Short mmCIF file of C-alpha atoms and ligand atoms in Angstrom, two decimals:
data_model
loop_
_atom_site.label_atom_id
_atom_site.label_comp_id
_atom_site.label_asym_id
_atom_site.label_seq_id
_atom_site.Cartn_x
_atom_site.Cartn_y
_atom_site.Cartn_z
CA MET A 141 17.91 4.33 -34.30
CA LYS A 142 16.90 0.88 -35.56
CA GLU A 143 17.14 -1.72 -32.81
CA VAL A 144 18.02 -5.37 -33.43
CA ILE A 145 17.23 -7.41 -30.35
CA LEU A 146 18.59 -10.83 -29.43
CA VAL A 147 16.59 -12.81 -26.83
CA ILE A 148 18.61 -15.66 -25.33
CA GLY A 149 16.48 -18.35 -23.65
CA SER A 150 13.41 -17.73 -25.86
CA ALA A 151 11.84 -21.13 -25.25
CA GLY A 152 11.38 -20.59 -21.52
CA GLN A 153 8.51 -19.31 -19.38
CA ILE A 154 9.38 -15.62 -19.89
CA GLY A 155 11.07 -15.91 -23.30
CA LEU A 156 8.03 -17.35 -25.08
CA GLU A 157 5.97 -14.34 -24.05
CA LEU A 158 8.66 -11.66 -24.18
CA VAL A 159 9.66 -12.44 -27.79
CA VAL A 160 6.05 -11.94 -28.93
CA LYS A 161 5.77 -8.65 -27.01
CA LEU A 162 9.10 -7.33 -28.33
CA ARG A 163 8.16 -8.27 -31.92
CA ASN A 164 4.92 -6.31 -31.53
CA ILE A 165 6.92 -3.25 -30.46
CA TYR A 166 10.07 -3.42 -32.60
CA GLY A 167 8.89 -5.42 -35.62
CA ASP A 168 9.04 -9.19 -36.23
CA LYS A 169 12.29 -9.16 -38.21
CA ASN A 170 14.13 -7.10 -35.62
CA VAL A 171 13.75 -9.54 -32.73
CA ILE A 172 15.93 -12.64 -32.99
CA ALA A 173 14.77 -15.46 -30.75
CA SER A 174 17.41 -17.97 -29.63
CA ASP A 175 17.72 -20.99 -27.36
CA ILE A 176 19.38 -24.41 -27.15
CA ILE A 177 15.96 -25.96 -27.77
CA ILE A 178 13.26 -25.22 -30.35
CA PRO A 179 10.60 -22.86 -28.92
CA SER A 180 6.85 -22.79 -29.59
CA TYR A 181 5.33 -22.41 -33.06
CA ASP A 182 4.48 -18.73 -32.33
CA VAL A 183 8.10 -17.84 -31.65
CA MET A 184 9.55 -19.97 -34.50
CA GLU A 185 7.14 -18.73 -37.13
CA GLY A 186 6.92 -15.14 -35.93
CA GLY A 187 10.47 -14.05 -36.84
CA PRO A 188 14.13 -15.07 -36.95
CA PHE A 189 15.46 -17.85 -34.70
CA GLU A 190 19.02 -19.05 -33.93
CA LEU A 191 19.99 -22.24 -32.12
CA LEU A 192 22.49 -20.72 -29.71
CA ASP A 193 24.30 -21.94 -26.61
CA ILE A 194 25.20 -19.02 -24.36
CA LEU A 195 28.23 -20.94 -23.11
CA ASN A 196 29.68 -21.09 -26.65
CA LYS A 197 31.33 -17.68 -27.00
CA LYS A 198 32.44 -18.29 -30.59
CA GLN A 199 28.89 -19.04 -31.68
CA LEU A 200 27.67 -16.04 -29.70
CA LYS A 201 30.06 -13.71 -31.55
CA LEU A 202 28.90 -15.08 -34.92
CA VAL A 203 25.24 -14.42 -34.09
CA LEU A 204 25.93 -10.88 -32.78
CA LYS A 205 27.88 -10.08 -35.95
CA LYS A 206 25.49 -11.76 -38.40
CA HIS A 207 22.44 -9.84 -37.14
CA LYS A 208 24.22 -6.60 -36.07
CA VAL A 209 22.55 -6.94 -32.67
CA THR A 210 22.07 -3.70 -30.66
CA GLN A 211 20.23 -5.02 -27.56
CA ILE A 212 20.30 -8.34 -25.68
CA TYR A 213 17.78 -9.89 -23.30
CA LEU A 214 19.59 -12.71 -21.49
CA LEU A 215 17.04 -15.14 -20.01
CA ALA A 216 18.97 -18.43 -20.02
CA ALA A 217 19.43 -19.75 -16.47
CA LEU A 218 18.74 -22.71 -14.21
CA LEU A 219 16.04 -21.76 -11.71
CA SER A 220 16.06 -22.24 -7.94
CA ALA A 221 14.84 -25.82 -7.50
CA THR A 222 16.70 -27.30 -10.49
CA ALA A 223 19.84 -25.44 -9.43
CA GLU A 224 19.81 -27.15 -6.00
CA TYR A 225 19.88 -30.54 -7.77
CA HIS A 226 22.58 -29.47 -10.30
CA PRO A 227 24.73 -26.90 -8.50
CA GLU A 228 27.75 -27.04 -10.83
CA SER A 229 25.71 -26.73 -14.03
CA ALA A 230 23.65 -23.97 -12.45
CA TRP A 231 26.72 -21.98 -11.45
CA ASN A 232 28.30 -22.53 -14.86
CA LEU A 233 25.22 -21.43 -16.84
CA ASN A 234 24.06 -18.61 -14.56
CA MET A 235 27.53 -17.10 -14.08
CA ASN A 236 29.55 -17.88 -17.20
CA GLY A 237 26.57 -17.23 -19.46
CA LEU A 238 26.27 -13.72 -18.02
CA LEU A 239 30.04 -13.10 -18.07
CA ASN A 240 30.25 -14.17 -21.73
CA ILE A 241 27.64 -11.57 -22.61
CA LEU A 242 28.98 -8.77 -20.39
CA ASP A 243 32.38 -9.29 -21.95
CA LEU A 244 31.05 -8.93 -25.51
CA CYS A 245 28.85 -5.86 -24.92
CA LYS A 246 31.57 -3.25 -25.53
CA PRO A 247 33.36 -4.92 -28.48
CA PHE A 248 30.03 -5.58 -30.25
CA ASN A 249 28.51 -2.15 -29.47
CA ILE A 250 25.55 -3.56 -27.55
CA ARG A 251 23.58 -0.48 -26.49
CA LYS A 252 21.55 -2.16 -23.74
CA LEU A 253 21.52 -5.49 -21.93
CA PHE A 254 18.59 -6.87 -19.92
CA TRP A 255 19.46 -9.56 -17.39
CA PRO A 256 16.94 -10.65 -14.74
CA SER A 257 17.80 -11.18 -11.12
CA SER A 258 15.36 -12.61 -8.57
CA ILE A 259 13.91 -12.32 -5.08
CA ALA A 260 16.25 -15.29 -4.44
CA VAL A 261 19.11 -12.80 -3.90
CA PHE A 262 17.66 -12.29 -0.43
CA GLY A 263 18.20 -14.84 2.31
CA PRO A 264 17.07 -15.88 5.79
CA SER A 265 18.74 -12.86 7.44
CA THR A 266 16.97 -10.33 5.17
CA PRO A 267 13.92 -8.45 6.60
CA ILE A 268 10.99 -10.50 5.27
CA THR A 269 8.31 -7.86 4.83
CA ASN A 270 8.58 -4.80 2.64
CA THR A 271 12.16 -5.91 1.88
CA PRO A 272 14.17 -2.79 1.01
CA GLN A 273 16.19 -2.27 -2.17
CA VAL A 274 19.43 -2.20 -0.20
CA THR A 275 19.52 -4.60 2.73
CA ILE A 276 21.25 -7.64 4.22
CA MET A 277 21.70 -10.23 1.45
CA GLU A 278 22.93 -13.66 2.47
CA PRO A 279 21.25 -16.07 0.01
CA ASP A 280 21.54 -19.74 0.95
CA THR A 281 20.75 -21.33 -2.43
CA ILE A 282 23.05 -21.80 -5.43
CA TYR A 283 20.53 -19.91 -7.55
CA GLY A 284 20.41 -16.97 -5.11
CA ILE A 285 24.19 -16.87 -4.81
CA SER A 286 24.55 -16.84 -8.61
CA LYS A 287 21.97 -14.04 -8.93
CA LEU A 288 23.64 -11.92 -6.25
CA ALA A 289 27.05 -12.41 -7.90
CA GLY A 290 25.43 -11.56 -11.26
CA GLU A 291 24.07 -8.30 -9.86
CA ARG A 292 27.52 -7.34 -8.64
CA TRP A 293 29.03 -8.14 -12.07
CA CYS A 294 26.37 -6.02 -13.83
CA GLU A 295 27.10 -3.05 -11.59
CA TYR A 296 30.84 -3.58 -12.06
CA TYR A 297 30.60 -3.62 -15.87
CA HIS A 298 28.39 -0.53 -15.76
CA LYS A 299 30.94 1.35 -13.66
CA LYS A 300 34.15 0.16 -15.28
CA GLU A 301 33.12 -0.37 -18.91
CA GLY A 302 30.01 1.78 -19.27
CA VAL A 303 27.83 -1.23 -20.18
CA ASP A 304 24.15 -0.22 -19.97
CA CYS A 305 22.95 -3.30 -18.12
CA ARG A 306 19.38 -3.11 -16.75
CA SER A 307 17.93 -5.59 -14.33
CA ILE A 308 14.86 -6.47 -12.27
CA ARG A 309 14.57 -8.77 -9.28
CA TYR A 310 11.55 -10.67 -10.62
CA PRO A 311 9.21 -12.23 -8.06
CA GLY A 312 7.58 -15.60 -8.94
CA LEU A 313 5.93 -15.20 -12.35
CA ILE A 314 2.49 -16.48 -13.31
CA GLY A 315 1.22 -16.66 -16.88
CA HIS A 316 -1.18 -18.71 -18.99
CA ARG A 317 0.83 -18.89 -22.23
CA SER A 318 3.92 -20.75 -20.94
CA ASN A 319 4.96 -23.22 -18.28
CA PRO A 320 7.45 -22.52 -15.50
CA GLY A 321 10.89 -24.12 -15.70
CA GLY A 322 12.02 -25.51 -12.32
CA GLY A 323 11.46 -22.79 -9.73
CA THR A 324 10.10 -22.65 -6.19
CA THR A 325 7.15 -20.51 -7.26
CA ASP A 326 6.02 -22.90 -10.05
CA TYR A 327 3.11 -24.13 -7.91
CA ALA A 328 1.28 -20.87 -8.59
CA VAL A 329 0.99 -21.82 -12.29
CA HIS A 330 0.48 -25.60 -11.91
CA ILE A 331 -2.41 -25.04 -9.48
CA PHE A 332 -4.50 -23.35 -12.20
CA HIS A 333 -3.99 -26.17 -14.72
CA GLN A 334 -4.87 -28.85 -12.16
CA ALA A 335 -7.86 -26.89 -10.83
CA ILE A 336 -9.35 -26.84 -14.33
CA LYS A 337 -8.39 -30.44 -15.17
CA LYS A 338 -9.00 -32.25 -11.86
CA LYS A 339 -10.56 -29.77 -9.40
CA SER A 340 -7.71 -30.68 -7.04
CA TYR A 341 -4.01 -29.93 -6.55
CA GLU A 342 -1.23 -31.16 -4.28
CA CYS A 343 0.95 -28.17 -3.42
CA PHE A 344 4.68 -28.61 -2.73
CA LEU A 345 4.77 -25.56 -0.43
CA ALA A 346 3.12 -25.27 2.99
CA LYS A 347 -0.23 -23.52 2.90
CA ASP A 348 0.90 -20.36 4.72
CA THR A 349 4.11 -19.72 2.72
CA THR A 350 3.63 -16.14 1.54
CA LEU A 351 5.88 -15.13 -1.37
CA PRO A 352 6.11 -12.14 -3.72
CA MET A 353 4.52 -12.99 -7.10
CA MET A 354 3.62 -11.16 -10.29
CA TYR A 355 1.33 -11.68 -13.25
CA MET A 356 3.24 -12.11 -16.52
CA GLU A 357 1.65 -9.07 -18.17
CA ASP A 358 2.97 -6.89 -15.34
CA ALA A 359 6.40 -8.55 -15.56
CA LEU A 360 6.64 -7.92 -19.31
CA ASN A 361 5.56 -4.30 -18.82
CA ALA A 362 8.19 -3.88 -16.10
CA THR A 363 10.86 -5.36 -18.38
CA VAL A 364 10.08 -3.19 -21.38
CA GLY A 365 9.42 -0.15 -19.13
CA LEU A 366 12.88 -0.41 -17.61
CA MET A 367 14.56 -0.98 -20.98
CA GLU A 368 12.82 2.07 -22.47
CA ALA A 369 13.44 4.29 -19.44
CA ASP A 370 15.68 7.35 -19.64
CA GLY A 371 19.07 5.97 -18.57
CA SER A 372 20.04 9.22 -16.85
CA LYS A 373 17.17 8.72 -14.34
CA LEU A 374 18.26 5.22 -13.31
CA THR A 375 19.99 5.12 -9.94
CA ILE A 376 20.27 1.33 -9.54
CA HIS A 377 22.77 -0.53 -11.72
CA SER A 378 22.67 -3.84 -9.86
CA SER A 379 18.97 -4.83 -10.03
CA TYR A 380 15.68 -3.12 -9.16
CA ASN A 381 13.20 -4.44 -6.57
CA VAL A 382 9.75 -4.72 -8.17
CA ALA A 383 6.58 -5.89 -6.41
CA GLY A 384 3.33 -7.31 -7.72
CA ILE A 385 1.12 -9.40 -5.44
CA SER A 386 2.04 -11.27 -2.25
CA PHE A 387 0.01 -14.35 -1.34
CA SER A 388 0.26 -17.83 0.18
CA PRO A 389 -0.87 -21.11 -1.43
CA ILE A 390 -4.03 -21.21 0.69
CA GLU A 391 -4.97 -17.65 -0.30
CA LEU A 392 -4.52 -18.53 -3.98
CA ALA A 393 -6.47 -21.79 -3.57
CA THR A 394 -9.32 -19.88 -1.87
CA GLU A 395 -9.42 -17.37 -4.73
CA ILE A 396 -9.49 -20.17 -7.35
CA GLY A 397 -12.27 -21.87 -5.34
CA LYS A 398 -14.48 -18.80 -5.88
CA HIS A 399 -14.52 -19.70 -9.61
CA ILE A 400 -14.09 -23.49 -9.57
CA HIS A 401 -16.60 -24.81 -7.06
CA GLY A 402 -15.46 -27.84 -5.14
CA PHE A 403 -11.72 -27.16 -5.83
CA LYS A 404 -9.55 -28.84 -3.19
CA CYS A 405 -5.89 -28.16 -2.48
CA ASN A 406 -3.75 -30.21 -0.13
CA TYR A 407 -0.22 -29.47 0.97
CA LYS A 408 2.83 -31.74 0.90
CA PRO A 409 5.93 -29.55 1.31
CA ASP A 410 9.16 -30.81 -0.30
CA LEU A 411 12.67 -29.38 -0.76
CA ARG A 412 11.21 -26.26 -2.33
CA GLN A 413 9.69 -25.34 1.05
CA GLU A 414 13.24 -25.01 2.43
CA ILE A 415 14.12 -22.64 -0.43
CA ALA A 416 10.93 -20.59 0.03
CA LYS A 417 11.57 -20.23 3.77
CA GLY A 418 14.61 -18.05 3.07
CA TRP A 419 12.81 -15.65 0.71
CA PRO A 420 10.92 -12.44 1.56
CA GLN A 421 7.14 -12.17 1.74
CA SER A 422 6.78 -8.70 0.25
CA ILE A 423 9.00 -6.21 -1.53
CA ASP A 424 9.53 -2.45 -1.30
CA ASP A 425 9.70 -1.23 -4.90
CA SER A 426 9.50 2.51 -4.22
CA ILE A 427 12.79 3.21 -6.01
CA ALA A 428 11.60 1.52 -9.24
CA LYS A 429 8.39 3.56 -9.00
CA LYS A 430 10.32 6.79 -8.55
CA ASP A 431 13.10 6.16 -11.10
CA TRP A 432 11.12 4.81 -14.07
CA GLY A 433 7.45 5.00 -13.16
CA TRP A 434 6.91 1.28 -12.50
CA GLU A 435 3.33 0.41 -11.50
CA PRO A 436 1.77 -3.08 -11.46
CA LYS A 437 -1.83 -3.57 -12.64
CA TYR A 438 -2.95 -6.96 -11.35
CA ASP A 439 -4.06 -7.91 -7.85
CA LEU A 440 -4.82 -11.47 -6.73
CA SER A 441 -8.48 -11.53 -7.81
CA GLU A 442 -7.84 -9.92 -11.24
CA MET A 443 -4.90 -12.24 -11.90
CA THR A 444 -6.88 -15.35 -10.89
CA LYS A 445 -9.84 -14.43 -13.07
CA ASP A 446 -7.66 -13.64 -16.09
CA MET A 447 -5.66 -16.89 -15.73
CA LEU A 448 -8.80 -19.02 -15.49
CA ASP A 449 -10.60 -17.22 -18.34
CA ASN A 450 -7.63 -17.68 -20.67
CA LEU A 451 -6.83 -21.27 -19.71
CA ILE A 452 -10.48 -22.33 -20.03
CA THR A 453 -10.91 -20.54 -23.38
CA ASN A 454 -7.73 -22.12 -24.81
CA GLN A 455 -8.34 -25.68 -23.55
P1 LIG B 97 13.08 -21.04 -18.03
O1 LIG B 97 13.83 -22.12 -17.33
O2 LIG B 97 11.64 -21.24 -18.28
O3 LIG B 97 13.78 -20.74 -19.43
C1 LIG B 97 15.17 -20.68 -19.59
C2 LIG B 97 15.49 -20.95 -21.04
O4 LIG B 97 16.92 -20.90 -21.18
C3 LIG B 97 15.05 -22.34 -21.51
O5 LIG B 97 14.27 -22.25 -22.66
C4 LIG B 97 16.36 -23.08 -21.79
O6 LIG B 97 16.29 -24.00 -22.87
C5 LIG B 97 17.30 -21.92 -22.11
N1 LIG B 97 18.70 -22.29 -21.91
C6 LIG B 97 19.21 -23.14 -20.99
N2 LIG B 97 20.55 -23.27 -21.15
C7 LIG B 97 20.88 -22.49 -22.21
C8 LIG B 97 22.10 -22.20 -22.86
N3 LIG B 97 23.26 -22.79 -22.48
N4 LIG B 97 22.10 -21.33 -23.89
C9 LIG B 97 20.92 -20.76 -24.32
N5 LIG B 97 19.73 -21.00 -23.73
C10 LIG B 97 19.71 -21.85 -22.69
O7 LIG B 97 13.34 -19.69 -17.24
P2 LIG B 97 12.39 -18.43 -17.12
O8 LIG B 97 11.42 -18.69 -16.04
O9 LIG B 97 11.91 -18.02 -18.45
O10 LIG B 97 13.41 -17.36 -16.52
C11 LIG B 97 14.18 -16.50 -17.36
C12 LIG B 97 15.09 -15.66 -16.47
O11 LIG B 97 14.29 -14.95 -15.51
C13 LIG B 97 16.10 -16.47 -15.65
O12 LIG B 97 17.27 -15.71 -15.51
C14 LIG B 97 15.43 -16.59 -14.30
O13 LIG B 97 16.37 -16.75 -13.27
C15 LIG B 97 14.75 -15.25 -14.20
N6 LIG B 97 13.63 -15.28 -13.26
C16 LIG B 97 12.50 -16.00 -13.53
C17 LIG B 97 11.46 -16.02 -12.62
C18 LIG B 97 10.20 -16.81 -12.88
O14 LIG B 97 9.33 -16.87 -11.99
N7 LIG B 97 10.04 -17.39 -14.05
C19 LIG B 97 11.57 -15.32 -11.42
C20 LIG B 97 12.76 -14.63 -11.15
C21 LIG B 97 13.77 -14.59 -12.09
N1 LIG B 98 10.43 -18.04 -9.70
C1 LIG B 98 11.83 -18.18 -9.47
C2 LIG B 98 12.14 -19.47 -8.81
O1 LIG B 98 11.28 -19.95 -8.11
C3 LIG B 98 12.32 -17.04 -8.60
O2 LIG B 98 13.52 -16.60 -9.10
O3 LIG B 98 13.21 -19.98 -8.97
#
């Protein structure tokens, strides 16, 4: 069956890369990028684009009808740090954006919906190492609360309406083609740019704050892998734990220092440290591995080398 895919939030850190990957798989014309802002040249020139506000349900219906959309990737959200500064807007976008889409899936015959959750669904009372798929979840950030509520809504729509909603609890994502958009893990991208430009970086997290992270290539493979998986094998309809690499700022800085001699990182924790303190350090993703064969490729040294090689080449 021919798929027509709508990506909402295509100008963001994941969207810019995911649109290109999906167009390579499904064909340029069959992947409609959309956002409330204009994305990069690659995304604009590579295929169709719609200016679309997820909170405008009327506009959403017009786009679904116009393109006869069969799958949606919903990436529009406010991330953890920005959400703490704008709690009402974050709740409105993260919750009502998702509900608008879930509500239209059945009437518009959407075969599959991808909606990302986050490690932010966990909270200070969650076991911090090898965090299980099902565990205590008491998030203490607006972002985490909205993601946990979103997971419950996805499972509810799956059970009650048969909506095929697939989801991953992404760790912090690191890539060289796009910039992060207001999260607690953004330091792990900024540090590379500053290391190349200035041989120094001031990190907003404390040096020993270990968090689960993932290289973008692995995250995109996880996303497409889950969306292409045999639905009858999927046992989780809230959101899957997936793990990549766990490291602290000082471990990343040390790894970068092996390539950029004289690189110095100092640490000045801000509000984002408080957010990070409530998140796990490592994730148990055995159910994702069993259900749909998830396997990450990059470790810390491979990821660091690839980031630096690409950023230096494209300077
Ligand atoms: P981002 O902030 O970089 O991009 C979000 C995009 O959504 C932006 O381009 C923005 O313009 C767009 N947007 C905002 N409001 C909109 C609206 N009303 N209608 C349509 N588009 C709108 O975010 P990202 O890092 O690409 O994250 C995408 C998704 O993945 C989010 O749900 C996020 O919570 C989740 N996630 C990301 C990470 C990460 O490390 N990047 C980790 C865990 C989960
Ligand atoms: N990288 C994201 C953030 O820091 C995690 O969801 O907000």
